[in-house]
Tab-separated table of C-alpha atoms in Angstrom:
chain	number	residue	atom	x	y	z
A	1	UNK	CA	-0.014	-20.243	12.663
A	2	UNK	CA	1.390	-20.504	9.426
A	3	UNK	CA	-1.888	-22.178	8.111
A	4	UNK	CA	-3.651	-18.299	9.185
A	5	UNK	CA	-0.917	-16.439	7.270
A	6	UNK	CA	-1.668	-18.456	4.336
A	7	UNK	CA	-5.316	-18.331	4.520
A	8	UNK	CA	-5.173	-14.467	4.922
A	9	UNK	CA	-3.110	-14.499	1.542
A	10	UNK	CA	-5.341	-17.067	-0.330
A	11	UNK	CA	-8.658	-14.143	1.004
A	12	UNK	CA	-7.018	-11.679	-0.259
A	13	UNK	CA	-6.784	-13.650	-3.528
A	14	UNK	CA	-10.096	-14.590	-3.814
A	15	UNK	CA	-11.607	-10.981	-2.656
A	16	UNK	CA	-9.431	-9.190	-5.270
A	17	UNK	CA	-10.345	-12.222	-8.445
A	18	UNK	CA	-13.835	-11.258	-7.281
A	19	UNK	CA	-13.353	-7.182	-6.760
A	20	UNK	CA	-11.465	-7.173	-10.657
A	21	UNK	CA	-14.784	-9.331	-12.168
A	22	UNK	CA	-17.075	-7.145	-10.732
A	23	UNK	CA	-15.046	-3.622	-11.723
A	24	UNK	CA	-14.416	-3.931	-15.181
A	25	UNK	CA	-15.443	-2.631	-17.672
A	26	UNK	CA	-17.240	0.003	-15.345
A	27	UNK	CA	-16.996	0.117	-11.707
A	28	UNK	CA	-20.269	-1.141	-9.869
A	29	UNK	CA	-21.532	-0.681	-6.256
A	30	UNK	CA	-20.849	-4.588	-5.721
A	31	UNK	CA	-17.289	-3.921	-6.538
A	32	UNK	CA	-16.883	-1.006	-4.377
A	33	UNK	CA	-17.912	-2.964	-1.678
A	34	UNK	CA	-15.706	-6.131	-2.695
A	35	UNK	CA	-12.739	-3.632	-2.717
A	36	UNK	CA	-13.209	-2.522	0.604
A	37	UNK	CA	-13.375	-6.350	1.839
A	38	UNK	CA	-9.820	-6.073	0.038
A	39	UNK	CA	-8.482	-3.272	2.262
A	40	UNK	CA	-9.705	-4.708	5.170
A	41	UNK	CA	-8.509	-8.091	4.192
A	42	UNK	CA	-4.665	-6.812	4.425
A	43	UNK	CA	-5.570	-4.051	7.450
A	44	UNK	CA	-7.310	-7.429	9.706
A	45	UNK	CA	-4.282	-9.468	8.707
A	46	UNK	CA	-1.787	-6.679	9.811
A	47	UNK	CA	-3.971	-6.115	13.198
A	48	UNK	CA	-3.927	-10.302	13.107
A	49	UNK	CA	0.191	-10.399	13.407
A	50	UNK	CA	0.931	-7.709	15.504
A	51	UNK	CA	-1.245	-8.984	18.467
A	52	UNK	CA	-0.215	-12.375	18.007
A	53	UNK	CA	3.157	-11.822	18.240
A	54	UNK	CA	2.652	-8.931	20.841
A	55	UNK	CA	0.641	-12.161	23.379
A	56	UNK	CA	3.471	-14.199	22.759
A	57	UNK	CA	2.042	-16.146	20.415
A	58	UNK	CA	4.751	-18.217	17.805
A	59	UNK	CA	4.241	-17.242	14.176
A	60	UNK	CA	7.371	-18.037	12.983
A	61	UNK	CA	7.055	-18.277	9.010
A	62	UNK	CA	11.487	-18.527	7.942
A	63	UNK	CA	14.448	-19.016	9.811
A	64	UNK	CA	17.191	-16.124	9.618
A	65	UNK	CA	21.073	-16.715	10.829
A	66	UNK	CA	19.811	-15.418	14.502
A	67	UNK	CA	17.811	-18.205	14.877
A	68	UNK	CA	14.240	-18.839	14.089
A	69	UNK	CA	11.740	-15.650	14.589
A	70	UNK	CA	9.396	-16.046	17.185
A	71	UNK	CA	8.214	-13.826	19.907
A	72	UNK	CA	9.623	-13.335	23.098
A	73	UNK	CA	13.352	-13.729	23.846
A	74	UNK	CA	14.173	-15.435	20.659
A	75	UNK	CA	13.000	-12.800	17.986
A	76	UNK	CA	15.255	-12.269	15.167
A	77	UNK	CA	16.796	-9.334	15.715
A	78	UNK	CA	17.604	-6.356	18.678
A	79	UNK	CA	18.732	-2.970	18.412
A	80	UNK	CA	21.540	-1.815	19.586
A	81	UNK	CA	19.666	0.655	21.714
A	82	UNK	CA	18.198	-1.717	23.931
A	83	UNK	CA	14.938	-2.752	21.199
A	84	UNK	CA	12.578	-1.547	18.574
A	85	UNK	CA	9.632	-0.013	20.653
A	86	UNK	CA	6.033	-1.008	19.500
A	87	UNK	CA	5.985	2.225	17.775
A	88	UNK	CA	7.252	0.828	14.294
A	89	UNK	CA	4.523	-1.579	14.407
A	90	UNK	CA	1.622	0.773	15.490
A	91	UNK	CA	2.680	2.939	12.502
A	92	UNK	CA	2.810	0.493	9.831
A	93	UNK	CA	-0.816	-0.283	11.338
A	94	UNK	CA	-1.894	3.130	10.602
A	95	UNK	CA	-0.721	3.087	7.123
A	96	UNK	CA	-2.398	-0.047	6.654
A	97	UNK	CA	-5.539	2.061	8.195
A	98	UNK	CA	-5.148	5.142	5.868
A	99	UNK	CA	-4.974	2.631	2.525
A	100	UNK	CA	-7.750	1.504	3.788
A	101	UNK	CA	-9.752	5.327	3.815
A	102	UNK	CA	-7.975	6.205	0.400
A	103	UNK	CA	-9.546	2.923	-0.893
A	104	UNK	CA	-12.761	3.751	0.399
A	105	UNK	CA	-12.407	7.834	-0.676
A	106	UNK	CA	-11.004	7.195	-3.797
A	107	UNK	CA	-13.689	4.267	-4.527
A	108	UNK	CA	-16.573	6.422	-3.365
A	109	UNK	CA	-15.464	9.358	-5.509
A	110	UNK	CA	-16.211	6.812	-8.607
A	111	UNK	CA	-19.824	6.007	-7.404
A	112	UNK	CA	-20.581	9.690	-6.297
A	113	UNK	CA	-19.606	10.821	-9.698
A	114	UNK	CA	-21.740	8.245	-11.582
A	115	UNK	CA	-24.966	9.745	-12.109
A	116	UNK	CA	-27.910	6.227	-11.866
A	117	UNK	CA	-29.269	7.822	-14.927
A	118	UNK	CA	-26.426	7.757	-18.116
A	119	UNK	CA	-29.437	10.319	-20.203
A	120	UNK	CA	-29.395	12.511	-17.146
A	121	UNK	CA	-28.969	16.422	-18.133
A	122	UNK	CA	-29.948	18.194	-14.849
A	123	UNK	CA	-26.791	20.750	-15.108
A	124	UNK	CA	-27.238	21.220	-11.683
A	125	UNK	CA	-27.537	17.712	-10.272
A	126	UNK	CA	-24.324	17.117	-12.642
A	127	UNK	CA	-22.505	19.641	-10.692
A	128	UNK	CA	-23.417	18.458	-7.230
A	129	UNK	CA	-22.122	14.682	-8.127
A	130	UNK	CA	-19.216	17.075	-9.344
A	131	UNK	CA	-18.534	18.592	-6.676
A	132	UNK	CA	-18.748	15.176	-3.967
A	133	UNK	CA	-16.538	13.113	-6.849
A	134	UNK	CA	-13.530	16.222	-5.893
A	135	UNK	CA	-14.016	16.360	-3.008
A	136	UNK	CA	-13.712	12.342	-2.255
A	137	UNK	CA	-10.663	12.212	-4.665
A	138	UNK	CA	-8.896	14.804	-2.192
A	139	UNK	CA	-9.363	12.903	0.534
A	140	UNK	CA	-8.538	9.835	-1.005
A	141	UNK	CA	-5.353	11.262	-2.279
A	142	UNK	CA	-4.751	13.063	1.751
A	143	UNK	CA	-5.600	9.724	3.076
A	144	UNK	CA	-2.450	7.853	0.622
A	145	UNK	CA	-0.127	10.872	1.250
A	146	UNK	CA	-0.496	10.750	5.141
A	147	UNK	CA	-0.094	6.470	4.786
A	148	UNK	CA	2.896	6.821	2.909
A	149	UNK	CA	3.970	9.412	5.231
A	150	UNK	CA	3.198	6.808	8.256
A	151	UNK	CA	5.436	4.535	6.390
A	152	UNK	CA	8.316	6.885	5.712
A	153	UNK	CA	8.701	7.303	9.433
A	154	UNK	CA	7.973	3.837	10.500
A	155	UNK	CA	11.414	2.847	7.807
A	156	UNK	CA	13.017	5.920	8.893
A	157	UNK	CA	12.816	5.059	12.429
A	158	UNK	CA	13.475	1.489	12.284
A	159	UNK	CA	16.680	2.547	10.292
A	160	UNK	CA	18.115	4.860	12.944
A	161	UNK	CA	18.069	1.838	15.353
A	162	UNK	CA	19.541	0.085	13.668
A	163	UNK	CA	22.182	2.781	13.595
A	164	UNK	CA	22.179	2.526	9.757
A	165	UNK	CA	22.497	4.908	7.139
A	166	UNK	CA	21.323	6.083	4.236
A	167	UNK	CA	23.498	4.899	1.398
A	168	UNK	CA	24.609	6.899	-2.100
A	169	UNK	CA	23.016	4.307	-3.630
A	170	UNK	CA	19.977	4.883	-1.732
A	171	UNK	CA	19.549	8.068	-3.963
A	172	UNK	CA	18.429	5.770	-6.990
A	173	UNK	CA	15.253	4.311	-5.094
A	174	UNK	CA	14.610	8.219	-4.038
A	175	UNK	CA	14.898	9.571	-7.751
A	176	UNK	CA	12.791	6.565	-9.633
A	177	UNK	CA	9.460	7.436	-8.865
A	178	UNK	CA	9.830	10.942	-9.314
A	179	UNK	CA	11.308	10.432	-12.427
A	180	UNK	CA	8.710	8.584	-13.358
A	181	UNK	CA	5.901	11.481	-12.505
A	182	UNK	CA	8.077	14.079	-14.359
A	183	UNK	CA	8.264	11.630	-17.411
A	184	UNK	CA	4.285	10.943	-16.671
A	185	UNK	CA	3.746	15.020	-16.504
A	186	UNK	CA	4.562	15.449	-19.903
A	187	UNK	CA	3.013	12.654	-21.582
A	188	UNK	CA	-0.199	12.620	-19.848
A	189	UNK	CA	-3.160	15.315	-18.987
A	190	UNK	CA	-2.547	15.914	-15.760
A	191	UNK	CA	-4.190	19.217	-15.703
A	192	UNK	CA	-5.327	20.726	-12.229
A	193	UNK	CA	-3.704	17.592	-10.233
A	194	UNK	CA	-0.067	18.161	-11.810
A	195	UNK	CA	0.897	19.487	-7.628
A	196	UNK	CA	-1.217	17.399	-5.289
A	197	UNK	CA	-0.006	14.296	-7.723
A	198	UNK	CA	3.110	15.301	-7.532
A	199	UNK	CA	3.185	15.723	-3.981
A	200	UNK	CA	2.185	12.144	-3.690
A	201	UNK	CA	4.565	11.000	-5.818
A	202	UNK	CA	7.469	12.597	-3.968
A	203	UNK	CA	6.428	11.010	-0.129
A	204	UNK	CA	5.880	7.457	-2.490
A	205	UNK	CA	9.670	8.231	-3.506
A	206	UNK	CA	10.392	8.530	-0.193
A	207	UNK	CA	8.591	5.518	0.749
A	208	UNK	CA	10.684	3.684	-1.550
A	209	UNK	CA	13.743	5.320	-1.101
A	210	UNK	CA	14.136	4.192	2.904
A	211	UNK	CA	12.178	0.731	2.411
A	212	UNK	CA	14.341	0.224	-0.090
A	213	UNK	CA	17.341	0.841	2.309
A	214	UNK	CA	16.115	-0.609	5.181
A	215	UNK	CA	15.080	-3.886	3.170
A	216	UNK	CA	19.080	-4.330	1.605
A	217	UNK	CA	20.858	-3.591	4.634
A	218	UNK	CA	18.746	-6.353	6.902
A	219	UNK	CA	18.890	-9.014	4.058
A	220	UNK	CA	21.693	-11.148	5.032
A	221	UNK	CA	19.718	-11.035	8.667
A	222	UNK	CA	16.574	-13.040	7.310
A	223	UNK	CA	15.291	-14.792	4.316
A	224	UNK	CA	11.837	-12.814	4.328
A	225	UNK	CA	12.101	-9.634	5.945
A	226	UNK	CA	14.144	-7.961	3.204
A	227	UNK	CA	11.963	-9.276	-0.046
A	228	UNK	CA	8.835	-8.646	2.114
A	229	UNK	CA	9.697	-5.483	2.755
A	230	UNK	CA	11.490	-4.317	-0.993
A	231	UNK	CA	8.450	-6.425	-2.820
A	232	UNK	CA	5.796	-4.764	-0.870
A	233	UNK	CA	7.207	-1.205	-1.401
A	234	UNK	CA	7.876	-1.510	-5.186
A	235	UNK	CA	4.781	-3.510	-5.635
A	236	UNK	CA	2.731	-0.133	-4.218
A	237	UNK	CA	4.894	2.163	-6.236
A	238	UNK	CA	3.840	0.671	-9.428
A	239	UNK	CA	0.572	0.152	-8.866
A	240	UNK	CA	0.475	3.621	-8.491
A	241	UNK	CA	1.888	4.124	-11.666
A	242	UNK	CA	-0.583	1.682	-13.408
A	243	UNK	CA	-3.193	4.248	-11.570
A	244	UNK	CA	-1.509	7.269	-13.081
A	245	UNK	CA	-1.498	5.747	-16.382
A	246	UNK	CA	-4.996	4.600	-16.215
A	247	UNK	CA	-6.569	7.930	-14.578
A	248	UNK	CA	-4.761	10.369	-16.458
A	249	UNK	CA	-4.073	8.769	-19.530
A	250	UNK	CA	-7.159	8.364	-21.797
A	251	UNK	CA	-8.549	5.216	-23.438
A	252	UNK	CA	-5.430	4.403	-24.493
A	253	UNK	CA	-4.707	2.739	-21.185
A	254	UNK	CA	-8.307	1.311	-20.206
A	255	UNK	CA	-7.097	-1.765	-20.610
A	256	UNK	CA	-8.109	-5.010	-18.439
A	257	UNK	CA	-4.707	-6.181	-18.204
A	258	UNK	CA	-3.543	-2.811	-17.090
A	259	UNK	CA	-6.328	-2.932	-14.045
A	260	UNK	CA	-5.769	-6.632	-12.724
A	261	UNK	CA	-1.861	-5.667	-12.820
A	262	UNK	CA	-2.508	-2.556	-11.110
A	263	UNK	CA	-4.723	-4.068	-8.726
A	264	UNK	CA	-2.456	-7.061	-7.722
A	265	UNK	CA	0.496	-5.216	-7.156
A	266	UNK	CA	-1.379	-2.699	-4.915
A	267	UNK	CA	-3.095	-5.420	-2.474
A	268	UNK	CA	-0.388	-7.620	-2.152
A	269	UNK	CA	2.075	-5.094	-1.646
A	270	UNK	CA	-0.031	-3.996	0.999
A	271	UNK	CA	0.188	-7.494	2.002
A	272	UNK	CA	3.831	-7.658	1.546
A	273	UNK	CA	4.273	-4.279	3.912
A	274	UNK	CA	1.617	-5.656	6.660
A	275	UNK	CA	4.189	-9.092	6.570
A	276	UNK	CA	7.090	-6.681	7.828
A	277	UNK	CA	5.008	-6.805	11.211
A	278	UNK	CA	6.356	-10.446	11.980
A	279	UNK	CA	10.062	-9.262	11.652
A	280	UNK	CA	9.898	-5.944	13.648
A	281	UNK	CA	9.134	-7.353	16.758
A	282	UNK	CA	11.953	-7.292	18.759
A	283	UNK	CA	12.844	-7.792	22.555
């Protein structure tokens, strides 16, 4: 089982060297398509672990001080109300699911916007590809919102089980993206997207914020779970950034090593967050 874990990560690997090749310097139809073999690389390999583990299947990956993780009777952890339902897991699922429709909104809204012909000066076929490049963009950016939403409540939920709280300290992990968009604000043209940005960037605090939590307090429980779950959030957080910069930035940050760092950090933290599914399974 281990040897399907890995492949999955070495697929993702290979899809997303390929996707970067075939994106830069413009974006082409072949890389559309090889990004949305990215997305459903890490929403297959989610899918993948949670009916494994749900059929009783062993994956275990890492020992913990519980014992080894495995499904059944001998999974890593319980709750102290009687077990995490399969709720936690559905809804990571479904996050994994809405990255994958931003990806594809957000990737469409690049070709719809492209006109075939770089002379063309039909003002009104300009308008239309206008018009379907907005309109894709919204739903790409609905489509991230409601994921990170999905995730918020999937943390949130797994951290009232576990009868935890949330920390002072939490407060930092809260605070540092949206610190980051009102630094962002002023030093980039953010124009007519300065609110449904922002938005965005205050459910991705909150993303952090209670992964963050969640991931610290369960540390000492397992040698993955925690860095799985902390890498994978932080890992989406600034490759959201790096999109940011890039989008609303100017030419000043179209830069190649800007998009492959971007672009790693927002697949395999993906990847990192579809891991978690391994250690939420409990009895």
């Amino acid at each position: 089982m281990r040897v399907l874990i890995i492949a999955f990560w070495v697929l993702e690997l290979v899809a997303l060297a390929l996707y970067i090749r075939a994106s830069w310097p413009e974006r082409t139809r072949r890389g559309f398509y090889l990004k949305l073999i990215c997305s459903t690389v890490f929403l297959a390999y989610g899918i993948t672990l949670a009916v494994l583990i749900r059929y009783g299947i062993n994956v275990s990956f890492a020992g913990s001080n519980t014992g080894e993780l495995s499904a059944g009777a001998n999974t890593f952890l319980e709750f102290t109300g009687g077990g995490l339902t399969d709720r936690v897991v559905q809804l990571v699922i479904a996050a994994l699911a809405y990255g994958w429709l931003g990806d594809f909104f957000l990737g469409y809204a690049h070709r719809a916007g492209t006109p075939a012909d770089p002379d063309l000066k039909d003002a009104d076929i300009l308008e239309q590809l206008a018009d379907k490049k907005t309109a894709a963009n919204g739903l790409g950016v609905l489509a991230f919102i409601l994921g990170n939403a999905l995730y918020c409540v999937a943390f949130g939920r797994a951290i009232y089980g576990y009868e935890f709280s949330i920390h002072p300290w939490s407060a930092v992990f809260f605070a540092l993206p949206i610190l980051v968009y009102a630094l962002m604000a002023f030093k980039l043209d953010l124009g007519k997207h300065a609110v449904p940005v922002g938005i965005y960037f205050v459910v991705l605090a909150a993303m952090l914020g209670l992964a963050m939590t969640l991931g610290i307090q369960l540390w000492h429980l397992h040698r993955l779970f925690g860095p799985c779950l902390m890498a994978g959030s932080a890992l989406f957080v600034l490759a959201d950034i790096g999109l940011a910069l890039e989008t609303y930035g100017g030419d000043r940050f179209h830069k190649l090593g800007l998009r492959i760092t971007r672009q790693i950090a927002y697949f395999f933290g993906q990847m990192s967050l579809a891991t978690t599914i391994l250690y939420f399974y409990t009895v």
